[in-house]
mmCIF file of C-alpha atoms in Angstrom:
data_model
loop_
_atom_site.group_PDB
_atom_site.id
_atom_site.type_symbol
_atom_site.label_atom_id
_atom_site.label_comp_id
_atom_site.label_asym_id
_atom_site.label_seq_id
_atom_site.Cartn_x
_atom_site.Cartn_y
_atom_site.Cartn_z
ATOM 1 C CA MET A 155 6.331 -61.879 -41.810
ATOM 2 C CA ASN A 156 9.834 -62.625 -43.514
ATOM 3 C CA ILE A 157 11.134 -59.608 -45.615
ATOM 4 C CA CYS A 158 14.382 -58.161 -46.497
ATOM 5 C CA VAL A 159 13.131 -54.572 -45.518
ATOM 6 C CA PRO A 160 14.639 -53.207 -42.345
ATOM 7 C CA TYR A 161 11.765 -51.909 -39.704
ATOM 8 C CA ASP A 162 10.637 -51.796 -36.255
ATOM 9 C CA LYS A 163 7.222 -53.373 -35.650
ATOM 10 C CA GLU A 164 6.391 -51.124 -32.832
ATOM 11 C CA TYR A 165 6.860 -48.210 -35.438
ATOM 12 C CA THR A 166 5.399 -49.660 -38.504
ATOM 13 C CA ASP A 167 1.992 -50.666 -36.278
ATOM 14 C CA LEU A 168 1.724 -46.934 -35.483
ATOM 15 C CA LEU A 169 2.487 -45.679 -39.090
ATOM 16 C CA GLY A 170 -0.040 -48.492 -40.077
ATOM 17 C CA LEU A 171 -2.479 -47.365 -37.683
ATOM 18 C CA ALA A 172 -1.733 -43.715 -38.318
ATOM 19 C CA VAL A 173 -2.693 -43.728 -42.578
ATOM 20 C CA TYR A 174 -5.357 -45.491 -41.365
ATOM 21 C CA SER A 175 -6.850 -43.614 -39.277
ATOM 22 C CA PHE A 176 -6.673 -40.669 -41.676
ATOM 23 C CA GLU A 177 -8.050 -41.968 -44.051
ATOM 24 C CA TYR A 178 -11.350 -43.065 -41.837
ATOM 25 C CA TYR A 179 -11.115 -39.540 -40.843
ATOM 26 C CA GLU A 180 -10.912 -38.299 -44.622
ATOM 27 C CA GLY A 181 -14.409 -40.672 -44.870
ATOM 28 C CA MET A 182 -16.557 -38.662 -42.464
ATOM 29 C CA ILE A 183 -15.717 -35.147 -43.733
ATOM 30 C CA VAL A 184 -17.176 -36.531 -47.264
ATOM 31 C CA ASP A 185 -19.853 -38.074 -45.126
ATOM 32 C CA VAL A 186 -20.517 -34.323 -43.895
ATOM 33 C CA ILE A 187 -19.676 -32.573 -47.172
ATOM 34 C CA SER A 188 -22.630 -35.051 -48.493
ATOM 35 C CA TYR A 189 -24.802 -33.795 -46.126
ATOM 36 C CA TYR A 190 -24.948 -30.119 -48.039
ATOM 37 C CA GLU A 191 -24.108 -30.916 -51.259
ATOM 38 C CA PRO A 192 -25.721 -35.008 -51.696
ATOM 39 C CA ASP A 193 -23.870 -35.647 -54.913
ATOM 40 C CA PHE A 194 -20.119 -35.181 -53.297
ATOM 41 C CA ARG A 195 -20.037 -38.929 -51.895
ATOM 42 C CA THR A 196 -20.619 -40.318 -55.506
ATOM 43 C CA GLU A 197 -18.012 -37.622 -56.778
ATOM 44 C CA TYR A 198 -15.296 -38.153 -54.517
ATOM 45 C CA TYR A 199 -15.572 -41.876 -54.507
ATOM 46 C CA ARG A 200 -16.619 -42.989 -58.299
ATOM 47 C CA ARG A 201 -14.905 -39.995 -60.046
ATOM 48 C CA LYS A 202 -10.997 -39.012 -60.457
ATOM 49 C CA ALA A 203 -9.298 -39.260 -57.367
ATOM 50 C CA MET A 204 -8.917 -36.162 -55.074
ATOM 51 C CA ALA A 205 -6.095 -35.544 -52.770
ATOM 52 C CA SER A 206 -6.520 -34.789 -49.214
ATOM 53 C CA SER A 207 -5.868 -30.548 -50.071
ATOM 54 C CA LYS A 208 -8.671 -31.109 -52.458
ATOM 55 C CA LEU A 209 -10.772 -32.412 -50.213
ATOM 56 C CA ALA A 210 -9.946 -29.462 -47.614
ATOM 57 C CA ASP A 211 -10.477 -27.142 -50.375
ATOM 58 C CA LYS A 212 -13.757 -28.580 -50.855
ATOM 59 C CA PHE A 213 -14.747 -28.375 -47.082
ATOM 60 C CA GLU A 214 -13.764 -24.870 -47.113
ATOM 61 C CA THR A 215 -16.326 -24.065 -49.636
ATOM 62 C CA CYS A 216 -18.819 -25.357 -46.563
ATOM 63 C CA LYS A 217 -17.526 -22.730 -44.428
ATOM 64 C CA LYS A 218 -21.093 -20.710 -45.535
ATOM 65 C CA TYR A 219 -22.015 -23.162 -42.102
ATOM 66 C CA ASP A 220 -21.081 -21.671 -39.418
ATOM 67 C CA GLN A 221 -21.153 -24.634 -37.474
ATOM 68 C CA LEU A 222 -18.065 -26.558 -39.726
ATOM 69 C CA GLU A 223 -15.884 -23.660 -39.175
ATOM 70 C CA LYS A 224 -14.082 -25.579 -36.715
ATOM 71 C CA TYR A 225 -14.122 -28.555 -37.868
ATOM 72 C CA ILE A 226 -12.473 -27.124 -40.848
ATOM 73 C CA GLU A 227 -10.039 -26.048 -39.496
ATOM 74 C CA ASP A 228 -9.378 -28.988 -37.552
ATOM 75 C CA PHE A 229 -8.836 -30.975 -40.969
ATOM 76 C CA SER A 230 -7.045 -28.484 -42.948
ATOM 77 C CA SER A 231 -4.878 -28.419 -40.212
ATOM 78 C CA LEU A 232 -3.920 -31.910 -40.448
ATOM 79 C CA VAL A 233 -3.208 -32.179 -43.909
ATOM 80 C CA ASP A 234 -0.241 -30.924 -44.231
ATOM 81 C CA ARG A 235 1.381 -33.335 -41.347
ATOM 82 C CA ARG A 236 -0.285 -35.757 -43.615
ATOM 83 C CA ASN A 237 1.495 -35.250 -46.530
ATOM 84 C CA GLN A 238 4.015 -34.975 -44.565
ATOM 85 C CA LEU A 239 3.843 -38.473 -43.681
ATOM 86 C CA PHE A 240 3.433 -40.021 -47.107
ATOM 87 C CA HIS A 241 6.045 -38.474 -48.420
ATOM 88 C CA ALA A 242 8.657 -39.621 -46.369
ATOM 89 C CA HIS A 243 11.673 -41.367 -46.676
ATOM 90 C CA PRO A 244 13.084 -44.149 -44.344
ATOM 91 C CA VAL A 245 16.133 -43.402 -42.523
ATOM 92 C CA THR A 246 18.257 -44.656 -39.716
ATOM 93 C CA HIS A 247 18.519 -41.972 -36.753
ATOM 94 C CA ASP A 248 19.945 -42.974 -33.391
ATOM 95 C CA GLY A 249 19.824 -46.526 -34.157
ATOM 96 C CA ASN A 250 15.853 -46.434 -35.798
ATOM 97 C CA GLN A 251 14.680 -46.900 -38.585
ATOM 98 C CA ILE A 252 12.168 -43.954 -38.728
ATOM 99 C CA LEU A 253 10.461 -41.917 -41.345
ATOM 100 C CA ASN A 254 12.354 -38.255 -42.984
ATOM 101 C CA TYR A 255 10.496 -35.837 -43.808
ATOM 102 C CA GLN A 256 12.358 -33.110 -46.060
ATOM 103 C CA VAL A 257 11.643 -29.737 -47.155
ATOM 104 C CA ASN A 258 13.351 -27.548 -49.712
ATOM 105 C CA THR A 259 13.340 -24.208 -48.259
ATOM 106 C CA ASP A 260 14.655 -20.778 -49.323
ATOM 107 C CA TRP A 261 17.094 -21.328 -46.589
ATOM 108 C CA GLU A 262 17.799 -24.657 -45.723
ATOM 109 C CA VAL A 263 16.751 -28.372 -46.054
ATOM 110 C CA CYS A 264 14.624 -28.547 -43.104
ATOM 111 C CA ASP A 265 14.545 -32.067 -41.982
ATOM 112 C CA PHE A 266 11.925 -33.808 -40.256
ATOM 113 C CA LEU A 267 11.637 -37.196 -38.617
ATOM 114 C CA TRP A 268 8.693 -38.989 -37.810
ATOM 115 C CA THR A 269 10.014 -40.745 -34.403
ATOM 116 C CA LYS A 270 7.729 -43.504 -32.110
ATOM 117 C CA ASP A 271 6.324 -40.229 -30.507
ATOM 118 C CA GLU A 272 5.434 -37.772 -33.309
ATOM 119 C CA LEU A 273 3.562 -40.415 -34.627
ATOM 120 C CA GLN A 274 1.509 -40.976 -31.349
ATOM 121 C CA SER A 275 0.890 -36.868 -31.678
ATOM 122 C CA PHE A 276 -0.436 -37.249 -34.749
ATOM 123 C CA LEU A 277 -2.462 -40.355 -34.279
ATOM 124 C CA LEU A 278 -3.675 -38.825 -31.317
ATOM 125 C CA THR A 279 -4.874 -35.516 -33.140
ATOM 126 C CA ILE A 280 -6.268 -37.016 -35.482
ATOM 127 C CA ASN A 281 -8.381 -39.616 -32.995
ATOM 128 C CA ARG A 282 -9.673 -36.220 -31.158
ATOM 129 C CA ASN A 283 -10.999 -34.915 -34.173
ATOM 130 C CA ILE A 284 -12.472 -37.625 -34.928
ATOM 131 C CA MET A 285 -14.275 -37.772 -31.714
ATOM 132 C CA SER A 286 -15.013 -34.441 -32.228
ATOM 133 C CA LEU A 287 -16.279 -34.470 -35.373
ATOM 134 C CA SER A 288 -18.377 -37.717 -34.850
ATOM 135 C CA GLU A 289 -20.357 -36.069 -32.131
ATOM 136 C CA PHE A 290 -20.987 -33.276 -34.641
ATOM 137 C CA LYS A 291 -21.756 -35.856 -37.542
ATOM 138 C CA SER A 292 -24.705 -37.871 -35.061
ATOM 139 C CA LYS A 293 -26.427 -34.764 -34.173
ATOM 140 C CA LEU A 294 -26.799 -33.684 -38.021
ATOM 141 C CA MET A 295 -27.875 -36.821 -39.268
ATOM 142 C CA LYS A 296 -30.885 -37.062 -36.912
#
């Protein structure tokens, strides 16, 4: 595709896969919550849009089911990283086009550079979580 925006194809492929994988992971979370609360699927997909942090909060309410603790923690720990990725801005770093997420703290502005290595690490973490949750979901749905 010929567009005027400078980009690195390998980087944008990783970025697209990370975005798609996280959304797939969210869908699995919705499936698990729906097992315990059957109306939740309709609420999530057909009503007002729900941010990832709100989905994490909703998943947290399932804590009463002891076997979910690990999966709740796994998902919640990735929501902030997902937000850092989705709300990052393009920059040129070391001659490469990448994304940068800036956080304004009380002390300084902190940058988080989404290098290819960071994207791969994020993607691998999502993948591990998906595989783990998939095993649990298979047992749950039997």
